[in-house]
Coordinates of C-alpha atoms and ligand atoms in Angstrom, one line a residue:
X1 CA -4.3 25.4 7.5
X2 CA -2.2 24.2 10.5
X3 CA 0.3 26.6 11.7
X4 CA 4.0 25.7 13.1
X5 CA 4.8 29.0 14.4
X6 CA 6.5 27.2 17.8
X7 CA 8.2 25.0 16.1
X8 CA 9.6 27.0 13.9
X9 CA 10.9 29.6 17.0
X10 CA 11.9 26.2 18.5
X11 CA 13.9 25.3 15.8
X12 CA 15.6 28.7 16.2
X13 CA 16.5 29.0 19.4
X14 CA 17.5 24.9 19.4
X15 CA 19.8 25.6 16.1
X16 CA 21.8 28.6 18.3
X17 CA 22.6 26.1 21.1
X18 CA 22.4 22.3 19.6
X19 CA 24.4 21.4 16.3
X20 CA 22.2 21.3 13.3
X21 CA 19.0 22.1 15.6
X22 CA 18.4 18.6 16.0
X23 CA 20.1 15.2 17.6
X24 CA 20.4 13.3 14.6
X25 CA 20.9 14.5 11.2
X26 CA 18.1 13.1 9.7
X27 CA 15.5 15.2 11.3
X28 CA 16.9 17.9 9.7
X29 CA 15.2 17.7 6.5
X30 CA 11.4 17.6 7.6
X31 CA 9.4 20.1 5.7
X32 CA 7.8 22.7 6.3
X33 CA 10.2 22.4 10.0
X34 CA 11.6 19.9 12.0
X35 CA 8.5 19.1 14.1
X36 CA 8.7 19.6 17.8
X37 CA 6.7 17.5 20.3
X38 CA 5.0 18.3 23.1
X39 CA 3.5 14.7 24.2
X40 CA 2.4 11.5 22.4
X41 CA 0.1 8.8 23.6
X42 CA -1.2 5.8 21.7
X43 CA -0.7 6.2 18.6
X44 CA -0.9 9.9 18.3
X45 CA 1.4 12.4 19.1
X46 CA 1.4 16.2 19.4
X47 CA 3.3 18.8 18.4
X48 CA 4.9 22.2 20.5
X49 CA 1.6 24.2 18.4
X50 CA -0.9 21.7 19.2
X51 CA -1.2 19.9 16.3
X52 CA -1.9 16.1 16.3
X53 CA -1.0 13.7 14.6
X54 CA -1.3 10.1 13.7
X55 CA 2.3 8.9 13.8
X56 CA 3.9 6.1 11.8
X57 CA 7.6 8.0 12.1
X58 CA 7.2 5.8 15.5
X59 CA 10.5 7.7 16.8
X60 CA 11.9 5.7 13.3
X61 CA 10.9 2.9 14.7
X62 CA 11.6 1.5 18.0
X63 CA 7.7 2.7 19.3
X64 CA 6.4 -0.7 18.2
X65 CA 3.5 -0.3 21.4
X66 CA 2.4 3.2 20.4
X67 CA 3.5 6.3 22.9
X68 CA 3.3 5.8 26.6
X69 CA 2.2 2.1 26.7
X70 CA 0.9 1.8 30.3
X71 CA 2.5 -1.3 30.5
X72 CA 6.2 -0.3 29.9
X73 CA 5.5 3.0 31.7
X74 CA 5.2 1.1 34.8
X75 CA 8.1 -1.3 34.0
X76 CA 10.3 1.7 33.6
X77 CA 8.7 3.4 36.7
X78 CA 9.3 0.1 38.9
X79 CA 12.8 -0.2 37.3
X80 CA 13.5 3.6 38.0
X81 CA 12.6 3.4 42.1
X82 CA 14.6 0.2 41.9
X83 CA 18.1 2.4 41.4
X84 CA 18.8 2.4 37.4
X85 CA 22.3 1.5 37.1
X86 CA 24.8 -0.2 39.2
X87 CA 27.8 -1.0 36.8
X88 CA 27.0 -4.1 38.7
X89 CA 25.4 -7.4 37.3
X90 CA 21.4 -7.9 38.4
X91 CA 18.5 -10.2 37.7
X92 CA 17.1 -8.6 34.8
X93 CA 20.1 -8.7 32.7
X94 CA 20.0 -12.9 33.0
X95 CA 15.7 -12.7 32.5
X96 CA 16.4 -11.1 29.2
X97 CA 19.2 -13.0 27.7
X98 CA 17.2 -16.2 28.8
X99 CA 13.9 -14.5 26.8
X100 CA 16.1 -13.7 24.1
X101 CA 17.2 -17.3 23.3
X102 CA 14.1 -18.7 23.8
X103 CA 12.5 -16.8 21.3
X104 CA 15.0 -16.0 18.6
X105 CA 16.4 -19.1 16.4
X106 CA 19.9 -18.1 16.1
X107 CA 20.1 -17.1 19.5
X108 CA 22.7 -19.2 21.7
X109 CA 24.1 -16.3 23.6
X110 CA 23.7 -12.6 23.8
X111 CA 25.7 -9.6 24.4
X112 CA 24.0 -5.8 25.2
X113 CA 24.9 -2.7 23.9
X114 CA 22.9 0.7 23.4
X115 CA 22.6 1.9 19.9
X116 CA 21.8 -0.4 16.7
X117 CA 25.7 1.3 15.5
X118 CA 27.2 -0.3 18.5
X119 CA 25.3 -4.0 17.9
X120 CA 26.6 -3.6 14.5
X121 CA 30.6 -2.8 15.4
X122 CA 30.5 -5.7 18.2
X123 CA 28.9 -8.3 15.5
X124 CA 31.5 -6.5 12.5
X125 CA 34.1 -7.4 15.4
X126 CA 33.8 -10.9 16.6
X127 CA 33.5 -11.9 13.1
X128 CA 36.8 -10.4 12.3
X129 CA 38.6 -12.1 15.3
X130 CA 36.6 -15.5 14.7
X131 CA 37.8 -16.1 11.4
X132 CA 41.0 -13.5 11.3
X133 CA 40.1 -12.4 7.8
X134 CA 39.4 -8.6 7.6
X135 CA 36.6 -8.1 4.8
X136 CA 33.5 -7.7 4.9
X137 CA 30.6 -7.7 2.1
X138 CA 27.9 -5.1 2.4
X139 CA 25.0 -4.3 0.1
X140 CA 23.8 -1.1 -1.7
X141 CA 21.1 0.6 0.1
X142 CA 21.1 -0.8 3.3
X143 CA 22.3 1.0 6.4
X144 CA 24.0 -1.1 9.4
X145 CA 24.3 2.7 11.4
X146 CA 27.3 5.5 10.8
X147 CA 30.6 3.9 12.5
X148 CA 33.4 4.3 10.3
X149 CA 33.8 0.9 9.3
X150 CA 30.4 0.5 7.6
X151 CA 28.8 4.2 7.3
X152 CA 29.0 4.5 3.6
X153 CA 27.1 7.1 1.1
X154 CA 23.8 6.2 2.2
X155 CA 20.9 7.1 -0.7
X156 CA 18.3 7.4 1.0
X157 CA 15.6 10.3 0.1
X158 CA 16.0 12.4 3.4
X159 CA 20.1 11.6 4.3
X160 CA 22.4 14.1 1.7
X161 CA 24.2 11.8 0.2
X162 CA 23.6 9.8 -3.5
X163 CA 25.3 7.1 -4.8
X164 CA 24.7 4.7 -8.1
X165 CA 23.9 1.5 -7.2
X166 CA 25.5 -1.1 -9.4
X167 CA 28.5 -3.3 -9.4
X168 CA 30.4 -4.5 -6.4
X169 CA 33.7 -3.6 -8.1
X170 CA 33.5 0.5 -7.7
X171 CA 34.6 2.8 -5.1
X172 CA 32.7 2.6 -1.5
X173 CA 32.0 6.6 -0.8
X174 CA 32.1 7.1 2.6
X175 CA 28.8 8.4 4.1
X176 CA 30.3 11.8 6.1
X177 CA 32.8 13.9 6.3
X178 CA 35.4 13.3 8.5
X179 CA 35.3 9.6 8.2
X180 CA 38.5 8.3 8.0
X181 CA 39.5 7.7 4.4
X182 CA 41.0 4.3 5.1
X183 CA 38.2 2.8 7.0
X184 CA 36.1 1.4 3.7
X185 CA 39.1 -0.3 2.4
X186 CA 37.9 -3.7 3.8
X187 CA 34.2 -3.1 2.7
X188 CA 33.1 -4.8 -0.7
X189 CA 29.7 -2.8 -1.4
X190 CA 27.4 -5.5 -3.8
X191 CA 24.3 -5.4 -5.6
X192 CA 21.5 -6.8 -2.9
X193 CA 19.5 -9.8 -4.6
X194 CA 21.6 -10.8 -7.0
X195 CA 23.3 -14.4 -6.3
X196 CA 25.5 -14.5 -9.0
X197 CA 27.4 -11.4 -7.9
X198 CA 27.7 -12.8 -4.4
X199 CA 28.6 -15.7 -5.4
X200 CA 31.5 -14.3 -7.8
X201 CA 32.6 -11.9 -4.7
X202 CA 32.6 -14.6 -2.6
X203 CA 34.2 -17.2 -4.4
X204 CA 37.1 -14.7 -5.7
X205 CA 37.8 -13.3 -2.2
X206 CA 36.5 -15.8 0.4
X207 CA 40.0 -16.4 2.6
X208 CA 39.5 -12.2 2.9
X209 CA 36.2 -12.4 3.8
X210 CA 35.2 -12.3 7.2
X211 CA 31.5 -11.3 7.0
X212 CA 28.7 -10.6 5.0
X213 CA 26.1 -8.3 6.7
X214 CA 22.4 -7.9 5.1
X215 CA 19.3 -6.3 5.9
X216 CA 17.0 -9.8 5.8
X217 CA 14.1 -7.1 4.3
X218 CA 15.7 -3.9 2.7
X219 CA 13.5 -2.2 4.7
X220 CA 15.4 1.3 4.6
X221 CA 15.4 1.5 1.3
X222 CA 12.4 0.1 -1.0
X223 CA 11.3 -2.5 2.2
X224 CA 12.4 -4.9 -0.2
X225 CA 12.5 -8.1 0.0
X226 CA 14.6 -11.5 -0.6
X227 CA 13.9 -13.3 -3.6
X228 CA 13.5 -17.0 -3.1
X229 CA 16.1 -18.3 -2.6
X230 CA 18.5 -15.6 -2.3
X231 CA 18.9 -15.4 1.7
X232 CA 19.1 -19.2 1.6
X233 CA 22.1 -19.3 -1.2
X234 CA 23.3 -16.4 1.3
X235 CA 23.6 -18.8 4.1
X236 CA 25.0 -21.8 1.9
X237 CA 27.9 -19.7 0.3
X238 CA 28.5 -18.4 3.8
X239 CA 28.6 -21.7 5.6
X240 CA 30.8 -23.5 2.8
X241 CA 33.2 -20.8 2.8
X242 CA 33.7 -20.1 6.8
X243 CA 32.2 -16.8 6.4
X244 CA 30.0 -15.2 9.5
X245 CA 26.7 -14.3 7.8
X246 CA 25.3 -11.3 9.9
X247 CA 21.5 -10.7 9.7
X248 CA 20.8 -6.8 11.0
X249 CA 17.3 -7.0 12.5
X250 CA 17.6 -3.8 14.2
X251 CA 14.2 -3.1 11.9
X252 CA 13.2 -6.4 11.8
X253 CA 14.0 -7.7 14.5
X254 CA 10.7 -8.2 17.2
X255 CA 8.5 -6.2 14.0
X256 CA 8.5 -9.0 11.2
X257 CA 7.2 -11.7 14.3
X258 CA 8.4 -12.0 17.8
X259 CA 11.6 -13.9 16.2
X260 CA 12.2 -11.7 13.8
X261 CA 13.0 -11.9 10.0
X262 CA 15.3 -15.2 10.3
X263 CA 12.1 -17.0 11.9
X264 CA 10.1 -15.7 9.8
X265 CA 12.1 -17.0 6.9
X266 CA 13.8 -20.0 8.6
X267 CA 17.3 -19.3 8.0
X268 CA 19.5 -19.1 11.2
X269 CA 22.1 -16.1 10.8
X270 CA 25.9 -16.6 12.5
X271 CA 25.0 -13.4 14.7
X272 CA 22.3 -11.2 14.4
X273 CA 22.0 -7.5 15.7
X274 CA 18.6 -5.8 17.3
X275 CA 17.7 -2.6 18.4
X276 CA 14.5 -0.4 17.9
X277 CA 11.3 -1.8 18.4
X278 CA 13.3 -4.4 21.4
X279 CA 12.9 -2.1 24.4
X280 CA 9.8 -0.1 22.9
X281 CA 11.7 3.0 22.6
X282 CA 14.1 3.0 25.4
X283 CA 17.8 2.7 24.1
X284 CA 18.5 -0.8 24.2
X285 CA 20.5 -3.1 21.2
X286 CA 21.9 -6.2 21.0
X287 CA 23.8 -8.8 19.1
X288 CA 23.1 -12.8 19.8
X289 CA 24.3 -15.8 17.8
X290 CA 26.4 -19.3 18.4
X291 CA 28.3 -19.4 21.4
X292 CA 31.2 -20.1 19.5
X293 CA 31.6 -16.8 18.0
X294 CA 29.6 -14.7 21.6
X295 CA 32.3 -16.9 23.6
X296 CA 35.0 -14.5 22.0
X297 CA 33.8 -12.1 24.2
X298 CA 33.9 -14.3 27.3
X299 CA 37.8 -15.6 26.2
X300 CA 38.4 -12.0 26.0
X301 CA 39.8 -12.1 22.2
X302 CA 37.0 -9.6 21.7
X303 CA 36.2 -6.8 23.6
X304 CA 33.1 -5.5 24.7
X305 CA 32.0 -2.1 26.8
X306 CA 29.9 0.6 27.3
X307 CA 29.2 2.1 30.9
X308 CA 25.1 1.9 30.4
X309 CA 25.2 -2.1 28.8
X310 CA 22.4 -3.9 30.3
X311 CA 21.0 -1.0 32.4
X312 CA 18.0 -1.5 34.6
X313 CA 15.6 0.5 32.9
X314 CA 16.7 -0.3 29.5
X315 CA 16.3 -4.2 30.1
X316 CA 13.1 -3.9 31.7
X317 CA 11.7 -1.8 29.1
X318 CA 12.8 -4.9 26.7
X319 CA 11.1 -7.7 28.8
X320 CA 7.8 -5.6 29.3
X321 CA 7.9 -5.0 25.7
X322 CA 8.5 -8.6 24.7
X323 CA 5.9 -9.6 27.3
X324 CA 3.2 -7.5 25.8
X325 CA 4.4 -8.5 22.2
X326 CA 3.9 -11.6 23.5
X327 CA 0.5 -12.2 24.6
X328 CA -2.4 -14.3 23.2
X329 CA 0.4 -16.0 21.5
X330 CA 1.8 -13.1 19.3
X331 CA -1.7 -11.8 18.5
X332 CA -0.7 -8.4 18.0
X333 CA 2.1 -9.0 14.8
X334 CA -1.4 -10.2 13.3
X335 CA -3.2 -6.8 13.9
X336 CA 0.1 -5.0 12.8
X337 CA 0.1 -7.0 10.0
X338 CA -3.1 -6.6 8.6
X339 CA -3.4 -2.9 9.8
X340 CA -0.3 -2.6 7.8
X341 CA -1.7 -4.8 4.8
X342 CA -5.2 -2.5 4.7
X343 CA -2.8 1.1 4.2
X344 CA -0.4 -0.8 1.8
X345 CA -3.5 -1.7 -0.6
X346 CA -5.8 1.5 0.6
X347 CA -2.8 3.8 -0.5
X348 CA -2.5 2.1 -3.9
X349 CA -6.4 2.2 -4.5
X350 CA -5.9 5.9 -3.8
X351 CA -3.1 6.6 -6.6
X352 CA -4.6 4.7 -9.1
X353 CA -7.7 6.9 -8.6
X354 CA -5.8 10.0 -8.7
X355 CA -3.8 9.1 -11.6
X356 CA -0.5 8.8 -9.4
X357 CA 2.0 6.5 -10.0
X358 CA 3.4 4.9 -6.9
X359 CA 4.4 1.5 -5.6
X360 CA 3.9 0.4 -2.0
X361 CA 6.3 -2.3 -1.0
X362 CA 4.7 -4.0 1.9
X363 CA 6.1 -7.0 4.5
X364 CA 4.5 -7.3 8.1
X365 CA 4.1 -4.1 9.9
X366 CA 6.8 -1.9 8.0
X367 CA 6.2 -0.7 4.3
X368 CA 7.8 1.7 2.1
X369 CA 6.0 3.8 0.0
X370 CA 6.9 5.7 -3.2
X371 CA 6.0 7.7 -6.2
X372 CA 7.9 6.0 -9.4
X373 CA 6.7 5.3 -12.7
X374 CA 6.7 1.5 -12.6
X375 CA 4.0 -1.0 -11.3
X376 CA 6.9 -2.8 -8.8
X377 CA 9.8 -2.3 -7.6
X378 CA 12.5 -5.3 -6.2
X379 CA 15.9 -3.8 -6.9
X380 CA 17.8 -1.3 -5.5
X381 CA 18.6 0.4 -9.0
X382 CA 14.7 0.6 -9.8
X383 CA 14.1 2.2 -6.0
X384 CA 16.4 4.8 -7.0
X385 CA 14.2 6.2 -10.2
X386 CA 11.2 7.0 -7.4
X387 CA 10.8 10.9 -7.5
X388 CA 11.9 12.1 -3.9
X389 CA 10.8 15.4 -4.1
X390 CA 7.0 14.6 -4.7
X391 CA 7.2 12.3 -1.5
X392 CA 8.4 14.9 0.9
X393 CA 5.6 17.2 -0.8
X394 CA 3.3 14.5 0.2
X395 CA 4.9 13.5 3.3
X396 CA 4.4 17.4 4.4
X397 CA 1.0 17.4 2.6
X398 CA 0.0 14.7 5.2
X399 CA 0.9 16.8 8.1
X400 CA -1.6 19.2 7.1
X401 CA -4.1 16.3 7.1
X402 CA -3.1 15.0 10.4
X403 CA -0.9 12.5 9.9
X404 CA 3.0 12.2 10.8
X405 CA 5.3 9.9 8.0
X406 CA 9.0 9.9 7.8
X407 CA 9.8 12.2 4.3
X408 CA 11.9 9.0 3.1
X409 CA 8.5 6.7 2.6
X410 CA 9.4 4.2 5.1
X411 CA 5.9 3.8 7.0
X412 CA 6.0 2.4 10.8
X413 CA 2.5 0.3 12.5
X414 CA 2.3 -0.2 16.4
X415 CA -0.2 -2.1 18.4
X416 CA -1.6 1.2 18.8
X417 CA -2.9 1.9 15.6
X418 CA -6.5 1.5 15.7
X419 CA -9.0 0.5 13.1
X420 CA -10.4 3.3 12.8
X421 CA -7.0 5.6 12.6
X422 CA -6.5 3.3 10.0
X423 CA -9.5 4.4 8.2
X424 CA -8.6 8.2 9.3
X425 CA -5.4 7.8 7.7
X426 CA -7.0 6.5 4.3
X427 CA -9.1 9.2 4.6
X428 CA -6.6 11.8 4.9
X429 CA -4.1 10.0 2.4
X430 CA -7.1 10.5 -0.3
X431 CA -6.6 14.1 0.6
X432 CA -3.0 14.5 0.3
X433 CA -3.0 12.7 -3.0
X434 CA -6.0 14.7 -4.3
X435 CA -4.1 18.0 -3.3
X436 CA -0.9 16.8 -5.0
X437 CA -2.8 15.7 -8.5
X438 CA -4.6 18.7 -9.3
X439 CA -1.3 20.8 -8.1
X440 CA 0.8 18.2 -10.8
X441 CA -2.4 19.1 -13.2
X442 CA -2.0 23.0 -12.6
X443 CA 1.8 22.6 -13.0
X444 CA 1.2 20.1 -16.5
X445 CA -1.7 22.4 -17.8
X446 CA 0.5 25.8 -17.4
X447 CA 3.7 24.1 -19.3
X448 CA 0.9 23.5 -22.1
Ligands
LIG1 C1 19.2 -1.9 9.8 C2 19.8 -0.9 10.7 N1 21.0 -1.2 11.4 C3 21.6 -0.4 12.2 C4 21.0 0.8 12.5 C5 21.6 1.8 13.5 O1 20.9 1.8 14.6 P1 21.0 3.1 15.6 O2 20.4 4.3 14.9 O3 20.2 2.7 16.8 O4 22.5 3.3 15.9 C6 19.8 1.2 11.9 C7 19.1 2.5 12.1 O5 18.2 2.9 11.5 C8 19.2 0.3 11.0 O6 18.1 0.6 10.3

């Protein structure tokens, strides 16, 4: 049995001095205690009690090279003796900007900003002055980061909150308290994958609408994904009606191929945000698009600050990230990939032998992972029947066997993960799900 003993006085000592005990809500609901770490390296990372793990949390994703890549430890080192920030323009800034064009479609200009929140309120912005409608059409089950314009009752296994998800003509619930109670009035909250009702919304409201912002790959709730067609009829309605279609890649983006999910799928988004895995852990986001909307900024119609934009470390964390995604031409999405593809199929070998119900929704090196009594899943209404509880039990379960997974089911692979921690992971998976089948056979057996 591993013991948390010093995380749990951690987690004591931090919840007297910090809010919550933690810096972000979220990591409040890890069980048996919100882990705390000590170091991480490759893809293993360990804890205040000296427990390791093998860790597809990923910091929720922005470790796309593992812990401690050698490579961006030195670009950051470099970049630190170089003076960090100067409020001043410098080279780097241009380098990335350039990079980013070059390798994402829909990139014709780009604007930096620190949080995937803050790409998402720039992009909400310059859509609203561009077309000086006020709308904007967001889907159930996706989460575009907790401003108050967008933050709404997010249902997601380890957040509070639960919402139906349904029709685009019921209340949008806003996602905290405190949020301002006007703020969601311009949101229209629709069913993801489902033309008709787009098109109907659209149609109805279109001289309203300024945007419509989607997840390309519901990846934080379900990983779903399009279905043909849909992201294309997204882009068509969009176009022919003058409304700014927004792709959020800040999961996708630089995880689903070095251009992200709208390369991947070839369908150029208006704007697109990015955050996560593009500086390799460092905070660093971004929104790009056509210079005719990212030109806003330079008319100064549209405003955009922050006192640590385009920082020195953060952009040379992103170019020695992208450089090292980038070698042997893009080799390592492959490895992701198929490391990815082996856990998807090895985990669902492993419930059907135990007798488990699950479905593992898998798209390059992100998949989501759940126990629900249904052989798929591909809406947002069928995500919501998956039984929460038993995956934190198995989330926690894992812990014991040595491997770290975020309690929603949302599963993160680096370039770190080997081959063989691949296996390992199988291995202790098998465990996991044997422990949590004969406990559910106890449980079934005593209620006989
Ligand atoms: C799709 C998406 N957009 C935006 C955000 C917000 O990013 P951040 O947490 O960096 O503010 C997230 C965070 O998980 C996200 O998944």
């Amino acid at each position: 049995m591993k013991t948390y003993t010093h995380s749990e006085q951690k987690f004591k000592q931090s919840a007297a001095a910090l809010a919550g005990g933690v810096s972000s809500s979220l990591r409040a609901s890890m069980k048996p205690v919100p882990l705390f770490a000590e170091r991480g390296q490759g893809a293993r990372v360990t804890d205040v009690d000296g427990n390791t793990y093998i860790d597809y949390l990923l910091g929720y994703g922005p470790l796309i090279l593992g812990h401690a890549h050698p490579g961006l430890v030195t670009a950051v080192n470099e970049a630190m003796q170089r003076g960090f920030t100067f409020g001043l323009q410098h080279q780097g800034e241009i380098d990335l900007a350039e990079r980013l064009i070059e390798i994402l479609p829909c990139a014709e200009k780009v604007a930096f900003s620190g949080s995937g929140t803050e790409a998402v309120m720039l992009a909400l912005r310059l859509a609203r002055a561009y077309t000086g409608r006020k709308k904007i059409v967001r889907f159930h089950g996706h989460y575009h980061g907790w401003s108050d314009t967008i933050f709404t009752a997010f249902p997601s296994a380890d957040m509070k909150a639960e919402t139906e998800g349904g029709a685009g003509d019921q209340e949008v619930l806003p996602g905290t308290g405190g949020q301002s109670e006007i703020s969601l009035q311009e949101i229209i909250l629709l069913p993801w994958n489902d033309p008709e009702a787009l098109e109907k919304a659209l149609r109805e409201q279109a001289d309203e609408i300024a945007a419509v912002i989607t997840e390309p790959v519901m990846c934080n709730n379900g990983c779903l994904t399009p279905q043909p067609g849909y992201l294309e009829r997204m882009r068509e309605l969009t176009a022919e009606l003058g409304i700014v279609l927004i792709f959020d890649e800040v999961i996708t983006g630089f995880r689903l191929g070095l251009g992200g999910a709208h390369e991947r799928f070839g369908i150029k988004p208006d704007l697109m945000t990015m955050g996560k895995a593009m500086a390799g852990g460092i905070a660093l986001s971004a929104v790009a698009g056509s210079s005719q909307l990212m030109d806003l900024i330079e008319g100064g119609q549209v405003s955009h600050l922050g006192t640590l934009n385009g920082n020195g470390i953060a952009v040379s964390a992103a170019l020695a990230t992208l450089d090292i995604l980038g070698e042997n031409q893009g080799e390592a999405f492959v490895k992701m990939e198929q490391a990815a593809a082996t856990l998807a199929e090895g985990i669902r070998e492993r419930l059907r032998s135990h007798g488990l119900q699950g479905v593992v929704n898998q798209l390059g090196p992100v998949f989501h992972m759940m126990f629900i009594d249904r052989e798929d899943v591909s809406s947002f209404a069928e995500f919501s029947e998956r039984d929460s509880a038993l995956y934190f039990e198995f989330a926690e379960q894992m812990l014991e066997e040595g491997v770290l997974i975020r309690p929603n089911g949302l599963w993160y692979v680096s370039t770190a993960h080997s081959e063989e921690e691949i296996r390992e992971t199988l291995e202790a998976a098998d465990r996991a799900l044997q422990a949590l089948a004969s406990r559910r056979g106890v449980q079934e057996g005593s209620r006989r």
